[in-house]
Structure formats: C-alpha cells, structure tokens
C-alpha cells in the first residue's frame, strides 16, 4: 500500500515520496510531521554539543582540579549545560555539554575562546597533555521533550545511548517515545533530556536521567522491568534498536546540573 499523500510538503523534504512514513491511507500526515520530525530545530536553532574526553589514567585527579578551577573562563563565552566524570560504563572519561543558540553563535564562541589568552594559558595548555583523545557530537532536543531539572542536588546521572535503525524518528519515533514515557511513568527516575544526533553517528539518541543514588536507580529499574506497561513498550521499541549502552555520571562541583 502506498503511503498517504503528505499535506506538509514544505517541511517534508521528500521523505514521504521515499516511503519513509509507514502509515495507512488516510493518516493525517501533518500531524505525523508535528509528532515525529525533529521540527523545533527548523524554527529554533538551539542545539547542544556533547564533548567526551578520554583522560590519561594517572592524570584524572589533575584534570578534575583544572576543570573545577578554570572552567568558568570557558563558561563566560557560552552556556555550560553540565560537566560530569564517568563512574560506570567507562573509565577515566569526562562528559560535558554546551548549549548554543545556532551555528553562527558557536562559530563566534569558538573564535572568542581561541583568542582568550587567560583561558588558553590557564586551561588549554596544561590540560592537553592530560588527554588521550576527544570527540564531539551535535544534538537537538527532541520535539516532545523539555529540559528537566533534578529534584535536588547531590544525585547521579545516567546517560543511555540508543543506536537506532536508519530511517530517523519517522520510523522509530513513536515507539521510542512510548518506551521513554513508560519508564518515566513509573516515577522512579527524573528525565533531564532526550537528544537526537545531527552530527556524529546518525540515528543515535542520548537519554539523560537523574536518580538520587545508584541504589535507588537499581531498585527502580528492577521495579520497572516488572511493570507490564514498560515491558510492552520496550518490546515494541527494540524492533528498531541496533545497540545501546549506558554510563553513570557524577557531576563536578562546577557543573550547573548537580
């Protein structure tokens, strides 16, 4: 059966003509676009840059001290969303996330940072010998998610990364959202954000959760996996899943998210 004809052609970008919307005839495709496309980024250029640093094992303490002491110099140029070290799911790693209004702003910030002598001398020069490698990703907040805040300071964060099948949110968006909502509705955890990659590995989604501590997270997960609604939603979403991994993150004292 041919997909229903799209009545949202200005934002469709030809996806419907390529058969990316497996919906029955008569489906309101305008509503589909509003639900599944990463639409807000087309009207609101806000995006986030996720940076991952692998630190030399013997230099982790020195790295954390440098960040806590001098990261305010970098944060003076653009908004820092959060800064964490990885406790489980990786070793000697640091994750930090920065918010930008658009790509023009990021270009301006990068130029300003490169010309900031104090930042270069106090942080960049001493930190580079401490690092093994760096990588970054550009991500957008998915349309149906708003940035959340932890219930209190002092908890832990879990970043769960899902590598989905090619096709984008029009293929797996509904099932993925249902699975996230099912976990959220159990009440054991706090959703901070759901981010979809624009640059990096495509069809990748990062979900950032907050919990009071690792034990409450473990107990909540055990409870959730006995919830029939969670089981059903996850069973549906894994049809579109290629792989997944997670990391337990500990916020640095300088992190806005603590």
C-alpha atoms as an extended CHARMM CRD file, in Angstrom:
* protein
*
       258  EXT
         1         1  UNK       CA              0.0000000000        0.0000000000        0.0000000000  PROA      1               0.0000000000
         2         2  UNK       CA              1.3260000000        3.4100000000       -0.8910000000  PROA      2               0.0000000000
         3         3  UNK       CA              1.7460000000        5.8680000000        1.9980000000  PROA      3               0.0000000000
         4         4  UNK       CA             -0.8220000000        8.6210000000        2.3930000000  PROA      4               0.0000000000
         5         5  UNK       CA             -0.0310000000       11.7200000000        0.3970000000  PROA      5               0.0000000000
         6         6  UNK       CA              1.7640000000       14.2890000000        2.5320000000  PROA      6               0.0000000000
         7         7  UNK       CA             -0.0030000000       17.6220000000        3.0050000000  PROA      7               0.0000000000
         8         8  UNK       CA              3.0210000000       19.1220000000        4.7630000000  PROA      8               0.0000000000
         9         9  UNK       CA              5.2460000000       19.3380000000        1.7090000000  PROA      9               0.0000000000
        10        10  UNK       CA              7.1590000000       22.4970000000        2.7250000000  PROA      10              0.0000000000
        11        11  UNK       CA              8.7800000000       20.6210000000        5.6110000000  PROA      11              0.0000000000
        12        12  UNK       CA              8.6130000000       17.1350000000        4.1740000000  PROA      12              0.0000000000
        13        13  UNK       CA             11.9380000000       17.2870000000        2.2740000000  PROA      13              0.0000000000
        14        14  UNK       CA             10.7210000000       14.4300000000        0.0880000000  PROA      14              0.0000000000
        15        15  UNK       CA             10.6320000000       11.8600000000        2.8720000000  PROA      15              0.0000000000
        16        16  UNK       CA              7.0630000000       10.8740000000        2.0970000000  PROA      16              0.0000000000
        17        17  UNK       CA              7.8900000000       10.3420000000       -1.5680000000  PROA      17              0.0000000000
        18        18  UNK       CA             10.6470000000        7.9940000000       -0.4660000000  PROA      18              0.0000000000
        19        19  UNK       CA              8.1830000000        5.9710000000        1.5720000000  PROA      19              0.0000000000
        20        20  UNK       CA              9.6500000000        6.7630000000        4.9970000000  PROA      20              0.0000000000
        21        21  UNK       CA              6.2160000000        7.0870000000        6.6060000000  PROA      21              0.0000000000
        22        22  UNK       CA              4.7550000000        3.5930000000        7.0050000000  PROA      22              0.0000000000
        23        23  UNK       CA              1.2370000000        4.7900000000        7.8730000000  PROA      23              0.0000000000
        24        24  UNK       CA             -2.0870000000        3.6440000000        6.4680000000  PROA      24              0.0000000000
        25        25  UNK       CA             -4.0050000000        5.6490000000        3.9030000000  PROA      25              0.0000000000
        26        26  UNK       CA             -5.9970000000        8.4590000000        5.4570000000  PROA      26              0.0000000000
        27        27  UNK       CA             -3.4150000000        9.2450000000        8.1270000000  PROA      27              0.0000000000
        28        28  UNK       CA             -3.1270000000       12.9820000000        8.8010000000  PROA      28              0.0000000000
        29        29  UNK       CA              0.4590000000       13.4410000000        7.7060000000  PROA      29              0.0000000000
        30        30  UNK       CA              0.6160000000       16.9960000000        9.0500000000  PROA      30              0.0000000000
        31        31  UNK       CA              0.0640000000       15.5300000000       12.4970000000  PROA      31              0.0000000000
        32        32  UNK       CA              2.6970000000       12.8930000000       11.8250000000  PROA      32              0.0000000000
        33        33  UNK       CA              5.2620000000       15.5600000000       10.9560000000  PROA      33              0.0000000000
        34        34  UNK       CA              4.4570000000       17.5020000000       14.1040000000  PROA      34              0.0000000000
        35        35  UNK       CA              4.8920000000       14.3800000000       16.2320000000  PROA      35              0.0000000000
        36        36  UNK       CA              7.9580000000       12.7340000000       14.7690000000  PROA      36              0.0000000000
        37        37  UNK       CA             10.1200000000       15.2130000000       12.8650000000  PROA      37              0.0000000000
        38        38  UNK       CA             12.8470000000       16.9980000000       14.7730000000  PROA      38              0.0000000000
        39        39  UNK       CA             10.7860000000       20.0640000000       13.8890000000  PROA      39              0.0000000000
        40        40  UNK       CA             11.7040000000       22.6320000000       16.5600000000  PROA      40              0.0000000000
        41        41  UNK       CA             15.2720000000       22.7700000000       15.3030000000  PROA      41              0.0000000000
        42        42  UNK       CA             13.9330000000       24.0870000000       11.9940000000  PROA      42              0.0000000000
        43        43  UNK       CA             12.3000000000       27.0500000000       13.7450000000  PROA      43              0.0000000000
        44        44  UNK       CA             14.5370000000       27.2710000000       16.7970000000  PROA      44              0.0000000000
        45        45  UNK       CA             18.2210000000       26.7940000000       16.0540000000  PROA      45              0.0000000000
        46        46  UNK       CA             19.1280000000       25.8080000000       19.6220000000  PROA      46              0.0000000000
        47        47  UNK       CA             21.3820000000       22.7600000000       19.8160000000  PROA      47              0.0000000000
        48        48  UNK       CA             23.7680000000       21.1050000000       22.2410000000  PROA      48              0.0000000000
        49        49  UNK       CA             27.3550000000       19.9750000000       21.8120000000  PROA      49              0.0000000000
        50        50  UNK       CA             28.3020000000       16.8340000000       23.7370000000  PROA      50              0.0000000000
        51        51  UNK       CA             32.0350000000       16.5420000000       24.2840000000  PROA      51              0.0000000000
        52        52  UNK       CA             33.6890000000       13.3540000000       25.5190000000  PROA      52              0.0000000000
        53        53  UNK       CA             37.2600000000       13.4260000000       26.7780000000  PROA      53              0.0000000000
        54        54  UNK       CA             39.3310000000       10.3290000000       27.4680000000  PROA      54              0.0000000000
        55        55  UNK       CA             41.8110000000       11.2490000000       30.1910000000  PROA      55              0.0000000000
        56        56  UNK       CA             45.1030000000        9.5130000000       30.9270000000  PROA      56              0.0000000000
        57        57  UNK       CA             44.5190000000        7.2590000000       33.9480000000  PROA      57              0.0000000000
        58        58  UNK       CA             47.2520000000        8.8410000000       36.0520000000  PROA      58              0.0000000000
        59        59  UNK       CA             46.0010000000       12.3490000000       35.2570000000  PROA      59              0.0000000000
        60        60  UNK       CA             42.3100000000       12.1590000000       36.1610000000  PROA      60              0.0000000000
        61        61  UNK       CA             42.6560000000       13.9470000000       39.5020000000  PROA      61              0.0000000000
        62        62  UNK       CA             44.6930000000       16.7340000000       37.9370000000  PROA      62              0.0000000000
        63        63  UNK       CA             42.1510000000       17.0650000000       35.1160000000  PROA      63              0.0000000000
        64        64  UNK       CA             39.2000000000       17.4160000000       37.5090000000  PROA      64              0.0000000000
        65        65  UNK       CA             41.0640000000       20.0350000000       39.5410000000  PROA      65              0.0000000000
        66        66  UNK       CA             41.8240000000       22.0670000000       36.4150000000  PROA      66              0.0000000000
        67        67  UNK       CA             38.2110000000       21.9250000000       35.2600000000  PROA      67              0.0000000000
        68        68  UNK       CA             36.7580000000       22.9630000000       38.5960000000  PROA      68              0.0000000000
        69        69  UNK       CA             39.2480000000       25.8050000000       38.9250000000  PROA      69              0.0000000000
        70        70  UNK       CA             39.1320000000       27.2830000000       35.4330000000  PROA      70              0.0000000000
        71        71  UNK       CA             36.0100000000       26.1700000000       33.5470000000  PROA      71              0.0000000000
        72        72  UNK       CA             34.3130000000       29.4480000000       34.5000000000  PROA      72              0.0000000000
        73        73  UNK       CA             36.5780000000       31.1240000000       31.9490000000  PROA      73              0.0000000000
        74        74  UNK       CA             35.0600000000       28.9870000000       29.1970000000  PROA      74              0.0000000000
        75        75  UNK       CA             31.5220000000       29.3370000000       30.5620000000  PROA      75              0.0000000000
        76        76  UNK       CA             31.8520000000       33.1120000000       30.2430000000  PROA      76              0.0000000000
        77        77  UNK       CA             31.5730000000       32.6530000000       26.4630000000  PROA      77              0.0000000000
        78        78  UNK       CA             28.5430000000       30.3240000000       26.2360000000  PROA      78              0.0000000000
        79        79  UNK       CA             26.2050000000       28.3210000000       28.4370000000  PROA      79              0.0000000000
        80        80  UNK       CA             27.5240000000       25.1660000000       30.0530000000  PROA      80              0.0000000000
        81        81  UNK       CA             24.7260000000       22.6190000000       30.4750000000  PROA      81              0.0000000000
        82        82  UNK       CA             26.6320000000       20.1240000000       32.6060000000  PROA      82              0.0000000000
        83        83  UNK       CA             30.0300000000       18.5480000000       33.3340000000  PROA      83              0.0000000000
        84        84  UNK       CA             30.4710000000       15.0080000000       34.6410000000  PROA      84              0.0000000000
        85        85  UNK       CA             33.0160000000       12.2630000000       35.1110000000  PROA      85              0.0000000000
        86        86  UNK       CA             32.0690000000        8.6740000000       34.2660000000  PROA      86              0.0000000000
        87        87  UNK       CA             31.7610000000        6.3150000000       37.2240000000  PROA      87              0.0000000000
        88        88  UNK       CA             30.3880000000        3.1940000000       35.4870000000  PROA      88              0.0000000000
        89        89  UNK       CA             30.2600000000        2.3020000000       31.7920000000  PROA      89              0.0000000000
        90        90  UNK       CA             33.6760000000        3.7640000000       31.0790000000  PROA      90              0.0000000000
        91        91  UNK       CA             36.8480000000        4.6960000000       32.9010000000  PROA      91              0.0000000000
        92        92  UNK       CA             38.7920000000        7.9440000000       33.0070000000  PROA      92              0.0000000000
        93        93  UNK       CA             36.2040000000        9.7550000000       30.9190000000  PROA      93              0.0000000000
        94        94  UNK       CA             34.6030000000       13.1640000000       31.2010000000  PROA      94              0.0000000000
        95        95  UNK       CA             31.3710000000       14.2880000000       29.5310000000  PROA      95              0.0000000000
        96        96  UNK       CA             30.4230000000       17.9280000000       29.1640000000  PROA      96              0.0000000000
        97        97  UNK       CA             27.5240000000       19.5290000000       27.3170000000  PROA      97              0.0000000000
        98        98  UNK       CA             27.2710000000       23.0740000000       25.9640000000  PROA      98              0.0000000000
        99        99  UNK       CA             24.1980000000       24.9110000000       24.7070000000  PROA      99              0.0000000000
       100       100  UNK       CA             24.1970000000       27.1440000000       21.6060000000  PROA      100             0.0000000000
       101       101  UNK       CA             21.5030000000       29.2940000000       20.0350000000  PROA      101             0.0000000000
       102       102  UNK       CA             22.6740000000       28.4550000000       16.4930000000  PROA      102             0.0000000000
       103       103  UNK       CA             25.7720000000       27.5660000000       14.4940000000  PROA      103             0.0000000000
       104       104  UNK       CA             26.6860000000       31.2070000000       13.9430000000  PROA      104             0.0000000000
       105       105  UNK       CA             26.8800000000       31.7050000000       17.7010000000  PROA      105             0.0000000000
       106       106  UNK       CA             29.0730000000       28.6240000000       18.1030000000  PROA      106             0.0000000000
       107       107  UNK       CA             31.4580000000       29.9100000000       15.4350000000  PROA      107             0.0000000000
       108       108  UNK       CA             31.6920000000       33.2360000000       17.2540000000  PROA      108             0.0000000000
       109       109  UNK       CA             32.2650000000       31.4900000000       20.5640000000  PROA      109             0.0000000000
       110       110  UNK       CA             34.9890000000       29.2670000000       19.1370000000  PROA      110             0.0000000000
       111       111  UNK       CA             36.7670000000       32.3200000000       17.7670000000  PROA      111             0.0000000000
       112       112  UNK       CA             36.4580000000       34.1620000000       21.0770000000  PROA      112             0.0000000000
       113       113  UNK       CA             37.7030000000       31.1460000000       23.0530000000  PROA      113             0.0000000000
       114       114  UNK       CA             40.7190000000       30.7720000000       20.7730000000  PROA      114             0.0000000000
       115       115  UNK       CA             41.5850000000       34.4330000000       21.4090000000  PROA      115             0.0000000000
       116       116  UNK       CA             41.0130000000       34.2520000000       25.1550000000  PROA      116             0.0000000000
       117       117  UNK       CA             44.6170000000       34.2910000000       26.4250000000  PROA      117             0.0000000000
       118       118  UNK       CA             43.6920000000       33.5940000000       30.0260000000  PROA      118             0.0000000000
       119       119  UNK       CA             41.6530000000       30.5160000000       29.0410000000  PROA      119             0.0000000000
       120       120  UNK       CA             44.3730000000       29.2640000000       26.7220000000  PROA      120             0.0000000000
       121       121  UNK       CA             47.1390000000       29.7320000000       29.2830000000  PROA      121             0.0000000000
       122       122  UNK       CA             45.3410000000       28.5490000000       32.4140000000  PROA      122             0.0000000000
       123       123  UNK       CA             43.3740000000       25.6350000000       30.9640000000  PROA      123             0.0000000000
       124       124  UNK       CA             44.0650000000       24.6100000000       27.3770000000  PROA      124             0.0000000000
       125       125  UNK       CA             47.8650000000       24.4800000000       27.5850000000  PROA      125             0.0000000000
       126       126  UNK       CA             48.0020000000       22.4610000000       30.8230000000  PROA      126             0.0000000000
       127       127  UNK       CA             45.0380000000       20.1970000000       30.0310000000  PROA      127             0.0000000000
       128       128  UNK       CA             46.0460000000       18.9430000000       26.5730000000  PROA      128             0.0000000000
       129       129  UNK       CA             48.9010000000       16.7300000000       27.8870000000  PROA      129             0.0000000000
       130       130  UNK       CA             46.3770000000       15.0710000000       30.2230000000  PROA      130             0.0000000000
       131       131  UNK       CA             44.0810000000       13.8680000000       27.4250000000  PROA      131             0.0000000000
       132       132  UNK       CA             44.2260000000       10.7200000000       25.3020000000  PROA      132             0.0000000000
       133       133  UNK       CA             41.5020000000       11.6910000000       22.8170000000  PROA      133             0.0000000000
       134       134  UNK       CA             38.4760000000       13.8960000000       22.3300000000  PROA      134             0.0000000000
       135       135  UNK       CA             35.2350000000       13.6200000000       20.3750000000  PROA      135             0.0000000000
       136       136  UNK       CA             32.1100000000       15.7100000000       19.9900000000  PROA      136             0.0000000000
       137       137  UNK       CA             28.5360000000       15.3650000000       18.7680000000  PROA      137             0.0000000000
       138       138  UNK       CA             25.9360000000       17.9410000000       17.8420000000  PROA      138             0.0000000000
       139       139  UNK       CA             22.4680000000       17.0470000000       19.1180000000  PROA      139             0.0000000000
       140       140  UNK       CA             18.9870000000       18.5500000000       19.2210000000  PROA      140             0.0000000000
       141       141  UNK       CA             16.4380000000       18.1550000000       21.9500000000  PROA      141             0.0000000000
       142       142  UNK       CA             13.6100000000       16.0360000000       20.5380000000  PROA      142             0.0000000000
       143       143  UNK       CA             10.3340000000       17.9230000000       19.9270000000  PROA      143             0.0000000000
       144       144  UNK       CA              8.3270000000       16.1700000000       22.6350000000  PROA      144             0.0000000000
       145       145  UNK       CA             10.8420000000       16.7210000000       25.4320000000  PROA      145             0.0000000000
       146       146  UNK       CA             11.5830000000       19.7310000000       27.5970000000  PROA      146             0.0000000000
       147       147  UNK       CA             14.7600000000       20.0640000000       29.6460000000  PROA      147             0.0000000000
       148       148  UNK       CA             14.1590000000       18.7550000000       33.1480000000  PROA      148             0.0000000000
       149       149  UNK       CA             15.8070000000       19.6640000000       36.4280000000  PROA      149             0.0000000000
       150       150  UNK       CA             16.8870000000       17.2750000000       39.1930000000  PROA      150             0.0000000000
       151       151  UNK       CA             14.6970000000       17.1340000000       42.2650000000  PROA      151             0.0000000000
       152       152  UNK       CA             17.6580000000       18.1290000000       44.4220000000  PROA      152             0.0000000000
       153       153  UNK       CA             21.4180000000       18.4240000000       44.3160000000  PROA      153             0.0000000000
       154       154  UNK       CA             23.6800000000       15.5140000000       45.1130000000  PROA      154             0.0000000000
       155       155  UNK       CA             22.2850000000       12.7730000000       42.8770000000  PROA      155             0.0000000000
       156       156  UNK       CA             23.7470000000       10.8230000000       39.9890000000  PROA      156             0.0000000000
       157       157  UNK       CA             23.0300000000       10.9270000000       36.2660000000  PROA      157             0.0000000000
       158       158  UNK       CA             22.6440000000        8.1180000000       33.7660000000  PROA      158             0.0000000000
       159       159  UNK       CA             23.2610000000        8.6900000000       30.0840000000  PROA      159             0.0000000000
       160       160  UNK       CA             21.7220000000        5.9320000000       27.9910000000  PROA      160             0.0000000000
       161       161  UNK       CA             22.6880000000        5.8920000000       24.3210000000  PROA      161             0.0000000000
       162       162  UNK       CA             20.4910000000        4.1370000000       21.7700000000  PROA      162             0.0000000000
       163       163  UNK       CA             21.7130000000        3.3890000000       18.2630000000  PROA      163             0.0000000000
       164       164  UNK       CA             18.5160000000        3.1210000000       16.2660000000  PROA      164             0.0000000000
       165       165  UNK       CA             17.9600000000        1.6630000000       12.8110000000  PROA      165             0.0000000000
       166       166  UNK       CA             18.3640000000        4.0160000000        9.8270000000  PROA      166             0.0000000000
       167       167  UNK       CA             15.2510000000        5.9400000000        8.9030000000  PROA      167             0.0000000000
       168       168  UNK       CA             15.1060000000        8.5030000000       11.6740000000  PROA      168             0.0000000000
       169       169  UNK       CA             12.2730000000        9.3940000000       14.0510000000  PROA      169             0.0000000000
       170       170  UNK       CA              9.6720000000        8.9340000000       11.3160000000  PROA      170             0.0000000000
       171       171  UNK       CA             10.4490000000        5.2140000000       11.5370000000  PROA      171             0.0000000000
       172       172  UNK       CA             11.0400000000        4.6460000000       15.2480000000  PROA      172             0.0000000000
       173       173  UNK       CA              9.9890000000        7.8850000000       16.9480000000  PROA      173             0.0000000000
       174       174  UNK       CA              6.5810000000        6.8070000000       18.1920000000  PROA      174             0.0000000000
       175       175  UNK       CA              7.8150000000        3.5240000000       19.6870000000  PROA      175             0.0000000000
       176       176  UNK       CA             10.8440000000        5.1780000000       21.2300000000  PROA      176             0.0000000000
       177       177  UNK       CA              8.7610000000        7.9010000000       22.8480000000  PROA      177             0.0000000000
       178       178  UNK       CA              6.3550000000        5.3100000000       24.2310000000  PROA      178             0.0000000000
       179       179  UNK       CA              9.2160000000        3.3770000000       25.8300000000  PROA      179             0.0000000000
       180       180  UNK       CA             10.6590000000        6.5020000000       27.4480000000  PROA      180             0.0000000000
       181       181  UNK       CA              7.2280000000        7.5550000000       28.6990000000  PROA      181             0.0000000000
       182       182  UNK       CA              6.5870000000        4.1150000000       30.1630000000  PROA      182             0.0000000000
       183       183  UNK       CA              9.7890000000        4.2930000000       32.2020000000  PROA      183             0.0000000000
       184       184  UNK       CA              9.0360000000        7.8700000000       33.2320000000  PROA      184             0.0000000000
       185       185  UNK       CA              5.5310000000        6.9880000000       34.4010000000  PROA      185             0.0000000000
       186       186  UNK       CA              6.8790000000        4.5100000000       36.9430000000  PROA      186             0.0000000000
       187       187  UNK       CA              8.1430000000        7.5260000000       38.8940000000  PROA      187             0.0000000000
       188       188  UNK       CA             11.4890000000        6.0820000000       39.9580000000  PROA      188             0.0000000000
       189       189  UNK       CA             13.6270000000        8.4390000000       37.8810000000  PROA      189             0.0000000000
       190       190  UNK       CA             13.7160000000       12.0120000000       36.5830000000  PROA      190             0.0000000000
       191       191  UNK       CA             14.0760000000       12.7240000000       32.8740000000  PROA      191             0.0000000000
       192       192  UNK       CA             16.5500000000       15.5260000000       32.1220000000  PROA      192             0.0000000000
       193       193  UNK       CA             16.5660000000       15.4010000000       28.3280000000  PROA      193             0.0000000000
       194       194  UNK       CA             16.2960000000       13.3320000000       25.1520000000  PROA      194             0.0000000000
       195       195  UNK       CA             18.7570000000       14.3200000000       22.4210000000  PROA      195             0.0000000000
       196       196  UNK       CA             18.9150000000       13.2240000000       18.7710000000  PROA      196             0.0000000000
       197       197  UNK       CA             22.1930000000       13.4770000000       16.8560000000  PROA      197             0.0000000000
       198       198  UNK       CA             22.6740000000       15.8610000000       13.9790000000  PROA      198             0.0000000000
       199       199  UNK       CA             26.4520000000       15.4030000000       13.6400000000  PROA      199             0.0000000000
       200       200  UNK       CA             28.1650000000       12.2250000000       14.8080000000  PROA      200             0.0000000000
       201       201  UNK       CA             26.6990000000        8.7490000000       14.4610000000  PROA      201             0.0000000000
       202       202  UNK       CA             23.2800000000        9.3180000000       12.9350000000  PROA      202             0.0000000000
       203       203  UNK       CA             20.0940000000        7.7100000000       14.2540000000  PROA      203             0.0000000000
       204       204  UNK       CA             21.5830000000        7.9190000000       17.7300000000  PROA      204             0.0000000000
       205       205  UNK       CA             19.5980000000        9.1240000000       20.7410000000  PROA      205             0.0000000000
       206       206  UNK       CA             21.0370000000       10.0890000000       24.1250000000  PROA      206             0.0000000000
       207       207  UNK       CA             18.6660000000        9.9910000000       27.0860000000  PROA      207             0.0000000000
       208       208  UNK       CA             19.8290000000       11.7070000000       30.2700000000  PROA      208             0.0000000000
       209       209  UNK       CA             18.2170000000       10.6170000000       33.5560000000  PROA      209             0.0000000000
       210       210  UNK       CA             18.6850000000       11.7010000000       37.1800000000  PROA      210             0.0000000000
       211       211  UNK       CA             18.4560000000        9.4820000000       40.2510000000  PROA      211             0.0000000000
       212       212  UNK       CA             19.1140000000       10.1030000000       43.9320000000  PROA      212             0.0000000000
       213       213  UNK       CA             21.8390000000        7.4420000000       44.0310000000  PROA      213             0.0000000000
       214       214  UNK       CA             22.8890000000        4.2280000000       42.2420000000  PROA      214             0.0000000000
       215       215  UNK       CA             20.9000000000        2.0300000000       44.6460000000  PROA      215             0.0000000000
       216       216  UNK       CA             17.6180000000        3.8750000000       44.1000000000  PROA      216             0.0000000000
       217       217  UNK       CA             18.2550000000        3.6560000000       40.3770000000  PROA      217             0.0000000000
       218       218  UNK       CA             18.8320000000       -0.1210000000       40.6000000000  PROA      218             0.0000000000
       219       219  UNK       CA             15.6900000000       -0.6520000000       42.6800000000  PROA      219             0.0000000000
       220       220  UNK       CA             13.6460000000        1.4800000000       40.2910000000  PROA      220             0.0000000000
       221       221  UNK       CA             14.8930000000       -0.3810000000       37.2640000000  PROA      221             0.0000000000
       222       222  UNK       CA             14.0030000000       -3.7030000000       38.8780000000  PROA      222             0.0000000000
       223       223  UNK       CA             10.5100000000       -2.4430000000       39.5950000000  PROA      223             0.0000000000
       224       224  UNK       CA             10.0930000000       -1.0030000000       36.0890000000  PROA      224             0.0000000000
       225       225  UNK       CA             11.0600000000       -4.2650000000       34.4130000000  PROA      225             0.0000000000
       226       226  UNK       CA              8.2070000000       -5.9870000000       36.2560000000  PROA      226             0.0000000000
       227       227  UNK       CA              5.7050000000       -3.3820000000       35.0330000000  PROA      227             0.0000000000
       228       228  UNK       CA              3.6490000000       -4.8070000000       32.1590000000  PROA      228             0.0000000000
       229       229  UNK       CA              3.3450000000       -1.3710000000       30.5290000000  PROA      229             0.0000000000
       230       230  UNK       CA              7.1240000000       -0.9310000000       30.4510000000  PROA      230             0.0000000000
       231       231  UNK       CA              7.6730000000       -4.4600000000       29.1510000000  PROA      231             0.0000000000
       232       232  UNK       CA              5.1680000000       -3.9480000000       26.3290000000  PROA      232             0.0000000000
       233       233  UNK       CA              6.5840000000       -0.5660000000       25.3010000000  PROA      233             0.0000000000
       234       234  UNK       CA             10.1870000000       -1.7950000000       25.3550000000  PROA      234             0.0000000000
       235       235  UNK       CA              9.2830000000       -4.9220000000       23.4090000000  PROA      235             0.0000000000
       236       236  UNK       CA              7.8170000000       -2.7220000000       20.6780000000  PROA      236             0.0000000000
       237       237  UNK       CA             10.7270000000       -0.2600000000       20.5670000000  PROA      237             0.0000000000
       238       238  UNK       CA             13.5260000000       -2.8400000000       20.3990000000  PROA      238             0.0000000000
       239       239  UNK       CA             12.3610000000       -3.7800000000       16.9070000000  PROA      239             0.0000000000
       240       240  UNK       CA             14.0910000000       -0.5840000000       15.7830000000  PROA      240             0.0000000000
       241       241  UNK       CA             17.1420000000       -0.8500000000       18.0470000000  PROA      241             0.0000000000
       242       242  UNK       CA             20.6200000000       -1.8040000000       16.8560000000  PROA      242             0.0000000000
       243       243  UNK       CA             22.5660000000       -1.3480000000       20.0980000000  PROA      243             0.0000000000
       244       244  UNK       CA             22.5440000000        0.5180000000       23.3800000000  PROA      244             0.0000000000
       245       245  UNK       CA             24.9200000000        1.4070000000       26.1900000000  PROA      245             0.0000000000
       246       246  UNK       CA             24.8470000000        3.4590000000       29.3530000000  PROA      246             0.0000000000
       247       247  UNK       CA             27.1270000000        5.3870000000       31.6900000000  PROA      247             0.0000000000
       248       248  UNK       CA             26.6590000000        6.5040000000       35.2750000000  PROA      248             0.0000000000
       249       249  UNK       CA             27.8220000000       10.1060000000       35.5800000000  PROA      249             0.0000000000
       250       250  UNK       CA             28.9710000000       12.0570000000       38.6380000000  PROA      250             0.0000000000
       251       251  UNK       CA             28.6220000000       15.8420000000       38.3280000000  PROA      251             0.0000000000
       252       252  UNK       CA             31.6450000000       18.0150000000       39.0400000000  PROA      252             0.0000000000
       253       253  UNK       CA             31.2970000000       20.7930000000       41.5950000000  PROA      253             0.0000000000
       254       254  UNK       CA             31.4250000000       23.3220000000       38.7400000000  PROA      254             0.0000000000
       255       255  UNK       CA             28.5330000000       21.6880000000       36.8670000000  PROA      255             0.0000000000
       256       256  UNK       CA             25.2490000000       23.6190000000       36.6110000000  PROA      256             0.0000000000
       257       257  UNK       CA             23.4860000000       20.2450000000       36.8730000000  PROA      257             0.0000000000
       258       258  UNK       CA             24.4690000000       18.7460000000       40.2160000000  PROA      258             0.0000000000
